[in-house]
């Protein structure tokens, strides 16, 4: 079942979805398997055989009634901004081989790209595409840049990239076509961690520029843990 | 003592086949972390293979795709094969699908030409001895975790198996009767009415997708009336179809949103893709339809080059059909339980 909270990407719609997901977390129903927030929707996965009193009632109706009663409560809940997560990034060099391309695209210096990218606070609208991959809202038009014409066959884990008006971080090494401007030593995804994804929909995010030296130090201490 | 202990059992991979992965009912509750569900393509077949070896339905099976592996049994074992008929053989002699088979120590299981379907499931009594990752045995190939070392089987891998405690008395009675040294196939098999309804060119039922209304009338009619051929580029992520090109009546921007097994999405090429077990958690293509869960088994067993025919149904019917399917599995579970506990 797909719940639609609006037509356009907006902070208001996003906060409403987060508030509803939090409400659902506390008031779930036997047979609801999981739910996935996206830009304007919350998708509910359900097991029909476990809903509806052993077949006496239509599972969709039962689920619908439950969700509608939660939606009614939503009116009285003030939207809460998510937690702030800081992501250290070493920009440029071998970590961000496309930083100069983004700068040249706007005829500005690489330093200006870094300043603009790290000044902004971003919102994690959803996680998708790959485990732990955040779809971030809030990229400045001043550093938006089209994807690469030919995608790389392998983008290293931790790479921070730009594609159009989106910016994001690759949690695992995958093929990808985003312009890479830097890399974080932070692990965004680990299947032994709970939750496995560091970032969750609803989080606020800020990129913190660090030197290559600091990057190496953080990566070393990560491996020691 | 001439007793079959059932412990420390293992199977060695002589040749790995095309794509053999450990799969179960899938990894749930992590889609919001971007973690795909994975799991058996033909979940009903996977469940039935488990039942036939005395396992519970949620145990892991080895999923074998099109070109089967060669597996050497270092110990005697009770197995079952379900799903696609890829001409299974033990030491070169054909064995039957959909029934318990006693495999004596030192036998080699191999496969020949695919007779029907794409995915075969091998269950071993007691299940495979591998760790669960995020509550599932399923292999997540792209993220390299779960299943056997997060990957498909390779030559010289050794699959360790658990002890089949539940049916140990049965296994021991086979052993004591002296039949432990040659292949024994059960003389019974489940009623075909209770097995998945496969068809070479199946009719696949669907309900309308969220963007159905955005598609042109010609595209809607084409989906309802024309055959679609399964492309050779299909895989565990999705089945690509070839047929009349589907298009929106006017361009529309679709925001990325969650998708599921059975979602029929239509990229710019106009060729629909039906998402299957390894689909990404979110997608941004218009969704014309959703295949109903009850028809997943015949869908995934459709070979490349064969046709599928779409037929519209209602959500209420989809629920009803799924419920009937659940009842059939429960009947099978009870019947097989009785059979496996009869003395030999």
XYZ file of C-alpha atoms in Angstrom:
569
model
C 0.000 0.000 0.000
C 1.397 3.399 -0.980
C 0.530 6.462 1.098
C 0.947 9.726 -0.777
C 1.685 12.837 1.305
C 2.126 15.390 -1.477
C 3.017 15.907 -5.128
C 6.321 17.786 -4.828
C 9.559 17.303 -2.914
C 9.376 19.686 0.045
C 10.604 19.842 3.653
C 6.978 19.980 4.860
C 5.929 16.812 3.035
C 9.102 15.115 4.228
C 8.464 16.002 7.897
C 4.893 14.749 7.603
C 6.124 11.396 6.269
C 8.675 11.156 9.081
C 6.025 11.955 11.691
C 3.708 9.308 10.248
C 6.502 6.709 10.142
C 7.305 7.446 13.815
C 3.628 7.042 14.697
C 3.457 3.761 12.788
C 6.584 2.515 14.565
C 4.748 2.857 17.892
C 1.386 1.616 16.594
C 2.118 -1.142 14.139
C -0.252 -3.971 13.285
C 0.359 -7.724 13.042
C 0.958 -8.435 9.348
C 2.679 -5.125 8.555
C 6.120 -6.325 7.458
C 7.967 -3.049 6.900
C 7.655 0.432 5.416
C 9.872 2.588 3.228
C 9.755 6.397 3.182
C 10.492 8.212 -0.090
C 10.221 11.831 -1.318
C 6.415 12.067 -1.203
C 5.329 8.559 -0.239
C 5.424 5.982 2.496
C 5.121 2.442 1.133
C 3.745 -0.211 3.475
C 4.617 -3.869 2.817
C 2.100 -6.242 4.342
C 1.443 -9.968 4.553
C -2.278 -10.295 3.683
C -2.517 -13.731 5.308
C -1.584 -12.269 8.702
C -4.082 -9.399 8.579
C -7.867 -9.500 8.800
C -8.884 -12.063 11.430
C -8.139 -15.222 9.467
C -9.880 -14.214 6.250
C -13.128 -12.934 7.722
C -12.236 -9.370 6.734
C -10.515 -7.940 3.674
C -6.846 -7.355 4.633
C -6.672 -4.118 2.634
C -9.715 -2.699 4.455
C -8.296 -3.601 7.865
C -4.942 -2.048 7.004
C -6.592 1.027 5.508
C -8.703 1.619 8.627
C -5.665 1.288 10.878
C -3.579 3.727 8.840
C -6.467 6.191 8.523
C -6.864 6.250 12.320
C -3.127 7.025 12.612
C -3.390 9.746 9.966
C -6.151 11.384 12.009
C -3.762 11.632 14.976
C -1.113 13.245 12.797
C -2.885 16.617 12.956
C -1.953 17.048 16.620
C 1.723 16.185 16.236
C 4.259 18.957 15.712
C 6.871 17.883 13.129
C 10.273 17.226 14.700
C 13.477 18.028 12.816
C 15.768 14.974 12.560
C 19.142 14.513 14.240
C 22.170 16.222 12.730
C 24.940 13.972 11.392
C 28.338 15.394 10.449
C 30.225 13.678 7.657
C 33.947 14.483 7.348
C 35.021 14.763 3.709
C 38.418 15.118 2.116
C 37.690 17.078 -1.057
C 39.597 16.937 -4.349
C 42.788 15.094 -5.272
C 42.511 11.352 -5.780
C 39.509 11.313 -3.395
C 37.519 13.747 -5.561
C 38.821 13.410 -9.124
C 35.888 15.392 -10.588
C 36.123 18.444 -8.281
C 37.802 20.470 -11.050
C 35.106 19.439 -13.558
C 32.358 20.754 -11.255
C 34.316 23.985 -10.671
C 34.936 24.452 -14.410
C 31.253 23.786 -15.141
C 30.374 26.912 -13.133
C 33.573 28.836 -13.811
C 34.426 29.017 -10.109
C 37.402 27.742 -8.102
C 37.520 24.274 -6.506
C 37.729 26.031 -3.122
C 34.414 27.756 -3.824
C 32.801 24.412 -4.710
C 34.018 23.006 -1.379
C 32.780 26.064 0.533
C 29.324 25.921 -1.060
C 29.026 22.139 -0.650
C 30.036 22.146 3.021
C 28.078 25.278 4.032
C 24.702 23.799 3.319
C 22.633 21.635 5.650
C 21.093 18.697 3.780
C 18.095 16.515 4.500
C 18.113 12.726 4.033
C 14.858 12.279 2.110
C 15.209 8.559 1.565
C 17.643 5.637 1.461
C 17.709 3.608 -1.736
C 19.656 2.578 -4.850
C 22.242 0.744 -2.695
C 22.423 -0.217 0.998
C 22.778 2.971 3.052
C 22.760 5.329 0.023
C 21.151 8.660 1.027
C 19.072 10.752 -1.362
C 19.929 14.254 -0.089
C 17.935 17.421 -0.630
C 19.449 20.881 -0.425
C 22.246 21.054 -3.007
C 22.942 24.603 -4.187
C 22.246 25.274 -7.883
C 25.645 26.994 -7.929
C 27.422 23.605 -7.906
C 24.856 21.384 -9.650
C 26.521 19.391 -12.435
C 25.380 16.771 -14.971
C 26.426 13.137 -14.524
C 29.449 11.735 -16.308
C 28.747 10.710 -19.904
C 30.284 7.293 -19.236
C 29.734 5.864 -15.722
C 32.742 4.496 -13.841
C 32.741 0.723 -13.533
C 33.657 1.029 -9.858
C 33.245 3.970 -7.491
C 35.090 3.519 -4.154
C 33.008 3.296 -0.970
C 32.719 6.658 0.797
C 32.858 8.712 -2.409
C 30.851 11.936 -2.282
C 29.315 12.901 -5.603
C 27.083 15.316 -7.464
C 24.536 14.421 -10.163
C 22.297 17.225 -11.390
C 20.686 18.829 -8.335
C 21.506 15.855 -6.134
C 24.459 15.093 -3.915
C 25.095 11.772 -2.218
C 27.604 9.342 -0.745
C 28.381 5.862 -2.062
C 28.228 3.521 0.979
C 29.650 0.513 -0.888
C 31.769 0.213 -3.974
C 29.444 0.091 -7.000
C 29.431 1.254 -10.621
C 28.240 4.868 -10.818
C 28.043 7.975 -12.975
C 28.133 10.798 -10.413
C 30.816 13.514 -10.449
C 33.074 12.627 -7.505
C 34.229 15.643 -5.481
C 35.542 13.980 -2.314
C 35.512 10.967 -0.014
C 34.581 10.287 3.605
C 36.470 7.873 5.880
C 33.191 7.153 7.725
C 31.499 3.771 7.194
C 27.952 4.394 5.999
C 26.897 0.798 5.805
C 27.828 -2.314 7.768
C 25.727 -5.465 7.860
C 26.968 -6.223 11.386
C 25.707 -2.877 12.683
C 22.212 -2.138 13.974
C 20.773 -0.300 12.138
C 22.997 -1.326 9.215
C 22.674 2.107 7.577
C 24.343 5.001 9.446
C 21.959 7.479 7.834
C 18.184 7.192 8.080
C 15.482 9.095 6.243
C 14.762 12.228 8.278
C 18.379 12.880 9.343
C 19.945 16.270 8.686
C 23.467 16.162 7.310
C 26.446 18.472 7.065
C 29.727 17.836 5.235
C 32.857 18.818 7.194
C 35.999 19.444 5.079
C 39.059 17.585 6.426
C 42.658 17.342 5.225
C 44.104 14.228 3.627
C 46.102 13.729 6.818
C 42.961 13.792 8.977
C 41.257 11.454 6.499
C 44.091 8.908 6.861
C 44.025 9.234 10.654
C 40.245 8.698 10.822
C 40.441 5.750 8.476
C 43.217 4.154 10.566
C 41.244 4.554 13.793
C 38.210 3.052 12.062
C 40.191 -0.059 11.164
C 41.489 -0.359 14.718
C 37.928 -0.570 16.045
C 27.650 -49.414 15.674
C 26.039 -49.225 12.268
C 24.324 -45.942 13.013
C 23.948 -42.919 10.714
C 24.910 -39.962 12.868
C 23.963 -37.214 10.475
C 26.639 -34.923 11.863
C 29.570 -33.193 10.181
C 28.036 -33.596 6.749
C 29.352 -31.743 3.749
C 28.940 -31.295 0.021
C 31.871 -30.372 -2.211
C 31.508 -28.258 -5.332
C 33.173 -29.979 -8.298
C 31.903 -27.409 -10.805
C 29.869 -24.343 -9.809
C 27.236 -24.079 -12.580
C 26.011 -20.733 -13.868
C 24.774 -19.078 -10.661
C 24.237 -21.129 -7.520
C 23.353 -19.110 -4.434
C 21.996 -19.869 -0.985
C 18.509 -18.357 -0.627
C 15.626 -18.483 1.823
C 12.393 -16.504 2.223
C 14.384 -13.259 2.033
C 15.706 -10.474 4.197
C 12.832 -8.330 5.421
C 12.532 -5.142 7.466
C 15.696 -3.551 6.060
C 14.345 -2.001 2.866
C 14.362 1.418 4.523
C 18.146 0.970 4.917
C 18.352 0.355 1.174
C 18.935 -3.369 1.739
C 17.215 -5.473 -0.894
C 15.055 -8.459 0.046
C 16.960 -11.099 -1.975
C 15.576 -14.590 -1.319
C 14.433 -17.424 -3.560
C 13.080 -16.369 -6.961
C 10.531 -19.208 -6.781
C 9.723 -19.083 -3.088
C 7.008 -21.763 -3.210
C 9.402 -24.249 -4.810
C 12.023 -23.401 -2.169
C 9.507 -23.983 0.616
C 8.312 -27.292 -0.830
C 11.874 -28.643 -1.239
C 12.387 -27.890 2.443
C 9.179 -29.667 3.445
C 10.188 -32.735 1.424
C 13.336 -33.107 3.522
C 11.605 -32.553 6.846
C 12.810 -28.953 7.199
C 10.662 -26.003 8.114
C 9.707 -23.822 5.154
C 12.045 -20.974 6.128
C 15.242 -23.050 5.863
C 17.823 -22.096 3.239
C 18.033 -23.938 -0.095
C 20.638 -23.872 -2.821
C 19.132 -22.010 -5.778
C 20.446 -23.358 -9.073
C 20.010 -21.258 -12.219
C 19.708 -22.873 -15.713
C 23.115 -24.571 -15.885
C 23.452 -26.813 -12.856
C 26.557 -27.510 -10.775
C 28.313 -30.782 -10.042
C 28.122 -31.570 -6.327
C 29.987 -34.365 -4.554
C 28.322 -35.755 -1.415
C 31.047 -36.517 1.103
C 28.433 -38.175 3.333
C 25.069 -39.847 2.861
C 22.195 -37.429 2.807
C 18.464 -36.938 2.303
C 17.762 -34.261 -0.327
C 14.924 -32.973 -2.500
C 14.858 -31.008 -5.754
C 12.038 -28.688 -6.757
C 11.242 -25.943 -9.258
C 12.798 -26.089 -12.726
C 13.565 -29.510 -14.224
C 17.228 -29.189 -15.203
C 17.614 -32.958 -15.796
C 19.086 -33.873 -12.395
C 21.239 -37.033 -12.155
C 23.001 -38.951 -9.416
C 26.153 -40.611 -10.743
C 24.749 -40.138 -14.240
C 21.373 -41.770 -13.551
C 18.272 -39.559 -13.784
C 16.490 -38.806 -10.501
C 13.007 -37.411 -10.010
C 11.971 -33.921 -9.005
C 9.645 -33.087 -6.070
C 10.367 -36.035 -3.762
C 12.766 -37.056 -0.997
C 15.880 -38.782 -2.338
C 18.404 -40.705 -0.257
C 21.876 -39.910 -1.618
C 24.593 -42.340 -0.511
C 28.052 -41.138 0.447
C 30.366 -40.606 -2.513
C 27.599 -39.795 -5.018
C 27.791 -36.904 -7.459
C 24.736 -34.810 -8.268
C 24.847 -33.241 -11.715
C 22.442 -31.657 -14.166
C 21.805 -31.833 -17.905
C 19.699 -29.831 -20.326
C 16.995 -27.535 -18.880
C 13.690 -29.311 -19.621
C 11.467 -26.675 -18.045
C 11.851 -23.535 -15.959
C 14.927 -21.591 -14.831
C 15.475 -22.108 -11.094
C 15.894 -25.426 -9.247
C 16.011 -25.656 -5.450
C 18.146 -28.187 -3.619
C 17.157 -28.754 -0.003
C 19.161 -30.968 2.352
C 17.624 -32.483 5.477
C 18.592 -30.222 8.383
C 19.563 -27.322 6.141
C 22.941 -25.781 5.354
C 25.208 -24.801 8.223
C 25.792 -21.132 7.405
C 25.294 -18.056 9.565
C 22.299 -15.784 9.209
C 23.087 -12.170 8.357
C 20.397 -9.628 9.298
C 18.025 -12.500 10.076
C 18.321 -14.213 6.715
C 20.441 -16.847 4.955
C 19.913 -15.202 1.565
C 22.882 -14.152 -0.550
C 23.103 -10.416 -1.324
C 25.426 -10.597 -4.323
C 25.962 -6.841 -4.919
C 26.738 -6.041 -1.259
C 28.662 -9.334 -0.825
C 27.081 -10.631 2.348
C 24.726 -13.407 3.426
C 24.526 -16.918 2.026
C 27.805 -18.702 1.355
C 30.450 -16.006 1.936
C 28.242 -13.409 0.244
C 28.745 -14.888 -3.217
C 27.747 -17.561 -5.721
C 29.339 -21.007 -5.331
C 32.792 -21.574 -6.793
C 34.794 -24.696 -7.595
C 36.111 -26.486 -4.470
C 33.725 -24.731 -2.059
C 32.491 -27.025 0.706
C 28.912 -26.608 1.931
C 28.529 -27.808 5.504
C 25.137 -29.221 6.444
C 23.262 -29.411 9.746
C 22.056 -32.545 11.478
C 18.475 -33.394 10.566
C 17.202 -33.973 14.104
C 13.510 -34.076 13.201
C 13.674 -37.030 10.843
C 16.745 -38.786 12.215
C 14.676 -41.911 13.081
C 13.558 -42.185 9.443
C 17.073 -41.663 8.120
C 18.418 -44.281 10.495
C 15.807 -46.799 9.481
C 16.796 -46.329 5.812
C 20.409 -46.814 6.818
C 19.775 -49.955 8.893
C 17.762 -51.556 6.121
C 20.978 -51.582 4.154
C 19.683 -49.174 1.599
C 22.189 -46.587 2.805
C 24.530 -47.636 -0.004
C 22.391 -46.872 -3.021
C 20.071 -44.135 -4.205
C 16.518 -44.401 -2.899
C 13.775 -42.210 -4.290
C 10.565 -41.974 -2.299
C 7.795 -43.902 -4.068
C 5.422 -41.004 -3.387
C 5.339 -37.402 -4.524
C 3.002 -34.500 -3.710
C -0.276 -34.173 -5.620
C 0.579 -31.998 -8.663
C -2.509 -29.899 -7.828
C -0.661 -28.672 -4.752
C 2.505 -27.652 -6.653
C 3.052 -24.286 -8.395
C 1.081 -23.987 -11.662
C 3.964 -23.637 -14.123
C 3.402 -23.093 -17.829
C 5.891 -22.674 -20.655
C 4.070 -19.482 -21.748
C 2.122 -18.526 -18.625
C -0.762 -16.172 -18.009
C 0.394 -13.736 -15.305
C -2.211 -11.828 -13.332
C -1.674 -8.239 -12.277
C -3.335 -5.328 -10.551
C -2.985 -1.790 -11.895
C 0.139 0.079 -10.835
C 0.239 3.604 -9.355
C 0.924 5.168 -12.796
C -1.487 2.994 -14.855
C -3.631 6.036 -15.671
C -0.646 7.955 -17.062
C -0.092 5.359 -19.816
C -1.665 5.791 -23.234
C -4.795 3.799 -24.014
C -2.801 1.920 -26.674
C -0.211 0.916 -24.049
C -2.863 -0.224 -21.569
C -4.543 -2.279 -24.309
C -1.216 -3.750 -25.392
C -0.464 -4.935 -21.851
C -3.895 -6.556 -21.624
C -3.952 -8.188 -25.071
C -0.465 -8.772 -26.448
C 2.142 -11.377 -25.556
C 5.448 -10.163 -24.084
C 8.628 -12.118 -24.661
C 11.082 -12.666 -21.781
C 14.448 -11.208 -22.856
C 17.756 -13.032 -22.421
C 18.930 -10.028 -20.391
C 16.662 -11.033 -17.496
C 18.273 -11.895 -14.183
C 17.546 -12.075 -10.447
C 16.952 -8.296 -10.364
C 14.236 -8.268 -12.966
C 12.699 -9.787 -16.091
C 13.043 -7.583 -19.132
C 10.223 -7.992 -21.620
C 10.006 -7.421 -25.345
C 6.729 -6.589 -27.026
C 4.767 -3.538 -28.068
C 6.502 -0.420 -26.730
C 4.632 1.113 -23.810
C 4.506 4.864 -23.356
C 2.893 7.574 -21.249
C 0.156 9.666 -22.894
C 2.305 12.712 -22.082
C 5.680 13.100 -20.375
C 5.483 13.033 -16.587
C 8.122 13.367 -13.929
C 8.005 10.452 -11.523
C 9.662 10.887 -8.146
C 11.620 7.899 -6.850
C 9.575 5.746 -4.534
C 9.650 2.263 -3.025
C 9.068 -0.697 -5.360
C 8.516 -4.398 -4.763
C 8.768 -7.914 -6.229
C 6.276 -7.934 -9.109
C 6.358 -4.193 -9.847
C 6.138 -3.721 -13.638
C 8.063 -0.547 -14.441
C 8.556 1.009 -17.844
C 11.831 2.847 -18.589
C 12.182 5.260 -21.507
C 12.869 2.414 -23.935
C 9.209 1.371 -23.617
C 10.150 -2.227 -22.777
C 8.669 -3.164 -19.399
C 10.733 -4.740 -16.614
C 9.151 -6.924 -13.939
C 11.143 -6.543 -10.732
C 12.096 -9.785 -8.979
C 13.999 -10.938 -5.865
C 17.149 -8.797 -6.192
C 15.384 -5.567 -7.247
C 16.606 -2.264 -5.797
C 14.448 -0.919 -2.984
C 13.446 2.273 -4.794
C 12.824 3.210 -8.410
C 11.795 6.206 -10.462
C 10.225 4.705 -13.587
C 6.455 4.774 -14.117
C 4.793 1.631 -12.783
C 2.070 0.320 -15.037
C 1.222 -2.804 -13.038
C 2.027 -5.110 -10.141
C 2.123 -8.855 -10.708
C 0.189 -10.604 -7.924
C 2.224 -12.643 -5.423
C 0.340 -15.848 -6.231
C 1.805 -15.794 -9.775
C 5.475 -15.202 -8.899
C 6.424 -18.873 -9.287
C 5.184 -19.318 -12.888
C 6.577 -15.870 -13.730
C 10.175 -16.518 -12.644
C 10.227 -19.991 -14.196
C 9.485 -18.571 -17.661
C 12.564 -19.100 -19.811
C 14.098 -16.423 -22.029
C 12.429 -16.423 -25.440
C 9.072 -17.626 -24.077
C 5.986 -15.434 -23.805
C 3.965 -14.233 -20.894
C 0.374 -13.050 -21.196
C -0.850 -10.419 -18.748
C -4.340 -10.620 -17.288
C -5.880 -8.017 -15.016
C -7.344 -8.985 -11.668
C -8.492 -7.217 -8.502
C -6.686 -6.756 -5.210
C -9.406 -8.777 -3.461
C -8.842 -11.690 -5.881
C -5.074 -11.373 -5.413
C -5.520 -11.722 -1.647
C -7.879 -14.645 -2.130
C -5.464 -16.455 -4.456
C -2.586 -15.922 -2.030
C -4.705 -17.291 0.772
C -5.556 -20.414 -1.281
C -1.864 -20.842 -2.017
C -1.121 -20.640 1.715
C -3.732 -23.336 2.342
C -2.165 -25.619 -0.268
C 1.250 -25.239 1.359
C -0.240 -26.062 4.741
C -1.890 -29.203 3.290
C 1.442 -30.199 1.771
C 3.223 -29.581 5.059
C 0.854 -31.874 6.950
C 0.831 -34.606 4.300
C 4.616 -34.662 3.945
C 5.058 -34.652 7.709
C 2.920 -37.803 7.939
C 4.832 -39.504 5.107
C 8.261 -38.695 6.531
C 7.308 -40.090 9.923
C 6.052 -43.422 8.613
C 8.439 -46.301 9.194
C 10.179 -47.512 6.051
